[in-house]
Amino acid sequence: AVVSTQSTGAMAICGYFGYKTGQLTSPGQYTSKRAMGYTYGATDVKCALGTPSIDQCDYTDYSEAEVPCFEGEQLAVQCCNKAWNFEISELESNPKEKGDKVRGKAMCKVEAMKYGKEIDQRMISAMLLNLRPDGQTLEVVDEEGNLKVSKGYHKFRIRKDLVGSESFEDLCLICFAAVEGTNAWNFKVDEKCGLASIDEIAIGELIMKHMVR
């Protein structure tokens, strides 16, 4: 079906199928050779603002259309229940104490979806941070140049020297991720964080101050 370029058409179609929201998108993935065989159902679809279902929109059955549609003129709709989701769902680490050094590996899983479609992981940069015992200082343990991305998992090497009165028990790893070219970012604190009290709001403010550009 071809709908108007306004979001009302997309919302009405998605509402018909039980979704909360949606958007118009390129039909390329639906018009490949494997998807050939679909025929036009309707054209000149017009939906009033707030229309909950495509049944309540005006449209012309394609069999009665005065103007034909050609390849490349289609529009597709992506439907979902949440327009944007960006979160770090997992953070796993296995740090080991070696004298005055900490060594090991860590990985975090970053999930990013816009209107139900996964964002290319190559658009996401991530780094492994450590919150120092003073609760006011963030340091980079491993950054993007050293990570490997596989199925949404960003993998890091833990290479940290214990300085001054720091101890292995003080280690508090944080995975930070951001979508390049946007203001979207998020973080997750390791469950094994050794600091007595963690204020995630304060950590967010530290990240805003030192990490987000």
Coordinates of C-alpha atoms in Angstrom, one line a residue:
A1 CA 0.0 0.0 0.0
V2 CA 1.2 3.5 -0.7
V3 CA 0.4 6.0 2.0
S4 CA 0.9 9.8 2.3
T5 CA 4.3 11.0 3.4
Q6 CA 2.7 12.3 6.7
S7 CA 3.2 10.2 9.8
T8 CA -0.6 9.9 10.2
G9 CA -0.7 7.1 7.6
A10 CA 2.1 5.1 9.2
M11 CA 0.5 5.5 12.7
A12 CA -2.8 4.3 11.4
I13 CA -1.4 1.3 9.7
C14 CA 0.7 0.3 12.8
G15 CA -2.3 0.9 15.0
Y16 CA -4.3 -1.5 12.9
F17 CA -1.7 -4.2 13.6
G18 CA -1.6 -3.5 17.3
Y19 CA 1.6 -1.4 17.5
K20 CA 1.9 1.9 19.4
T21 CA 4.0 3.8 16.8
G22 CA 5.7 3.6 13.4
Q23 CA 7.3 5.5 10.6
L24 CA 7.6 5.4 6.8
T25 CA 10.7 3.8 5.5
S26 CA 12.4 2.8 2.3
P27 CA 10.8 -0.2 0.6
G28 CA 14.1 -1.5 -0.7
Q29 CA 14.2 -4.5 1.7
Y30 CA 10.6 -5.5 0.7
T31 CA 11.1 -5.1 -3.1
S32 CA 14.1 -7.4 -3.6
K33 CA 13.8 -10.3 -5.9
R34 CA 12.9 -12.5 -3.0
A35 CA 10.0 -10.2 -2.2
M36 CA 8.7 -9.9 -5.7
G37 CA 5.1 -10.9 -6.3
Y38 CA 3.4 -8.3 -4.0
T39 CA 0.8 -6.3 -5.8
Y40 CA -0.4 -2.8 -5.0
G41 CA -3.5 -2.8 -2.8
A42 CA -4.3 0.9 -2.4
T43 CA -3.1 4.3 -3.4
D44 CA -3.8 7.9 -2.4
V45 CA -4.1 6.9 1.2
K46 CA -5.1 9.9 3.5
C47 CA -5.4 9.6 7.2
A48 CA -6.6 12.4 9.6
L49 CA -4.5 13.3 12.6
G50 CA -5.0 10.7 15.3
T51 CA -6.7 8.1 13.2
P52 CA -6.2 4.9 15.1
S53 CA -6.6 2.4 12.3
I54 CA -6.1 2.2 8.5
D55 CA -9.8 1.2 8.3
Q56 CA -10.7 4.8 9.1
C57 CA -8.5 6.3 6.4
D58 CA -9.6 7.4 2.9
Y59 CA -7.9 5.6 0.1
T60 CA -8.4 4.4 -3.5
D61 CA -8.4 0.8 -4.3
Y62 CA -5.5 0.3 -6.7
S63 CA -7.8 -1.5 -9.2
E64 CA -9.7 1.8 -9.5
A65 CA -6.7 4.1 -9.6
E66 CA -6.5 6.6 -12.4
V67 CA -2.7 6.9 -12.2
P68 CA -0.6 3.8 -12.2
C69 CA 2.2 3.1 -9.7
F70 CA 5.7 2.1 -10.9
E71 CA 8.7 0.3 -9.4
G72 CA 10.4 2.7 -6.9
E73 CA 7.3 4.6 -5.9
Q74 CA 6.3 2.3 -3.1
L75 CA 6.5 3.3 0.6
A76 CA 7.0 0.8 3.4
V77 CA 6.0 1.2 7.1
Q78 CA 8.1 0.1 10.1
C79 CA 6.0 -0.6 13.2
C80 CA 7.0 -1.0 16.8
N81 CA 6.0 -0.2 20.4
K82 CA 8.9 2.0 21.2
A83 CA 10.4 4.6 18.7
W84 CA 13.9 4.6 20.2
N85 CA 15.7 2.2 22.5
F86 CA 19.4 2.5 23.4
E87 CA 20.7 0.6 26.3
I88 CA 23.7 -1.4 27.6
S89 CA 22.0 -4.6 28.6
E90 CA 25.0 -6.5 29.8
L91 CA 28.4 -5.8 31.3
E92 CA 30.7 -8.8 32.2
S93 CA 34.3 -8.6 33.5
N94 CA 37.0 -10.8 34.9
P95 CA 39.6 -8.5 36.3
K96 CA 42.6 -10.2 38.1
E97 CA 45.1 -8.6 40.5
K98 CA 48.7 -9.0 39.5
G99 CA 50.9 -7.1 42.0
D100 CA 50.2 -3.4 41.5
K101 CA 48.4 -4.1 38.2
V102 CA 45.0 -5.2 37.1
R103 CA 44.6 -7.3 34.0
G104 CA 41.7 -9.1 32.4
K105 CA 38.9 -8.8 29.9
A106 CA 35.4 -7.3 29.8
M107 CA 32.6 -7.0 27.4
C108 CA 29.3 -5.2 27.2
K109 CA 26.3 -5.7 25.0
V110 CA 24.9 -2.5 23.4
E111 CA 21.4 -2.6 22.0
A112 CA 20.2 0.2 19.7
M113 CA 16.9 0.2 17.8
K114 CA 15.0 2.9 16.0
Y115 CA 11.4 2.1 15.1
G116 CA 12.1 -1.5 15.6
K117 CA 15.1 -1.6 13.3
E118 CA 18.6 -2.3 14.7
I119 CA 21.2 0.4 14.4
D120 CA 24.4 -0.6 12.6
Q121 CA 26.9 -1.3 15.4
R122 CA 29.6 0.5 13.4
M123 CA 27.7 3.7 14.3
I124 CA 28.3 3.0 18.0
S125 CA 31.5 3.8 19.8
A126 CA 32.1 2.4 23.3
M127 CA 34.8 2.4 25.9
L128 CA 35.6 0.9 29.3
L129 CA 36.0 3.3 32.1
N130 CA 36.9 3.1 35.8
L131 CA 35.5 5.3 38.6
R132 CA 38.4 6.1 41.0
P133 CA 37.8 5.7 44.7
D134 CA 37.2 9.5 45.2
G135 CA 34.0 9.0 43.2
Q136 CA 34.8 12.1 41.2
T137 CA 37.4 10.9 38.7
L138 CA 36.8 8.8 35.6
E139 CA 39.7 7.1 33.7
V140 CA 39.7 5.3 30.4
V141 CA 40.7 1.7 30.8
D142 CA 40.2 0.7 27.1
E143 CA 38.8 2.7 24.3
E144 CA 37.4 2.2 20.9
G145 CA 40.6 1.6 19.1
N146 CA 41.1 -1.7 21.0
L147 CA 37.6 -3.1 21.1
K148 CA 36.1 -5.7 18.9
V149 CA 32.4 -5.7 18.0
S150 CA 30.5 -9.0 17.5
K151 CA 26.8 -9.3 17.6
G152 CA 26.4 -6.2 19.7
Y153 CA 29.1 -7.2 22.1
H154 CA 32.0 -4.7 22.6
K155 CA 35.0 -6.5 24.0
F156 CA 37.8 -4.8 26.0
R157 CA 41.1 -5.5 27.5
I158 CA 41.6 -4.5 31.2
R159 CA 45.0 -2.8 31.6
K160 CA 45.2 -0.7 34.7
D161 CA 47.9 0.2 37.1
L162 CA 47.0 0.7 40.8
V163 CA 48.2 4.2 41.8
G164 CA 48.8 5.5 45.3
S165 CA 46.4 4.1 47.9
E166 CA 44.2 2.3 45.3
S167 CA 43.5 -1.3 45.8
F168 CA 42.1 -4.1 43.6
E169 CA 38.9 -4.0 45.7
D170 CA 38.3 -0.4 44.6
L171 CA 37.9 -1.3 41.0
C172 CA 34.6 0.1 39.6
L173 CA 34.3 -0.6 35.8
I174 CA 31.8 1.3 33.7
C175 CA 30.8 0.6 30.1
F176 CA 30.1 3.8 28.2
A177 CA 28.5 3.9 24.7
A178 CA 27.4 6.6 22.3
V179 CA 25.8 6.8 18.8
E180 CA 28.1 8.7 16.6
G181 CA 26.7 12.0 15.2
T182 CA 23.9 12.1 17.8
N183 CA 23.5 13.1 21.4
A184 CA 22.4 9.6 22.3
W185 CA 24.6 7.9 25.0
N186 CA 24.3 5.5 27.9
F187 CA 26.4 3.7 30.5
K188 CA 26.3 0.7 32.8
V189 CA 28.1 0.1 36.0
D190 CA 29.7 -3.3 36.7
E191 CA 27.8 -5.2 39.3
K192 CA 31.2 -6.1 40.9
C193 CA 32.0 -2.4 41.5
G194 CA 34.0 -2.2 44.7
L195 CA 33.0 1.2 45.8
A196 CA 30.8 1.4 48.9
S197 CA 28.2 3.6 47.4
I198 CA 27.3 4.4 43.8
D199 CA 25.3 7.4 42.7
E200 CA 24.4 6.8 39.1
I201 CA 23.0 10.3 38.7
A202 CA 26.4 11.6 39.8
I203 CA 28.2 9.2 37.4
G204 CA 26.0 10.5 34.6
E205 CA 26.9 14.0 35.4
L206 CA 30.6 13.1 35.4
I207 CA 30.2 11.5 32.0
M208 CA 28.4 14.5 30.7
K209 CA 31.3 16.7 31.9
H210 CA 34.2 14.7 30.7
M211 CA 33.1 12.2 28.1
V212 CA 30.2 13.7 26.1
R213 CA 31.2 16.2 23.4

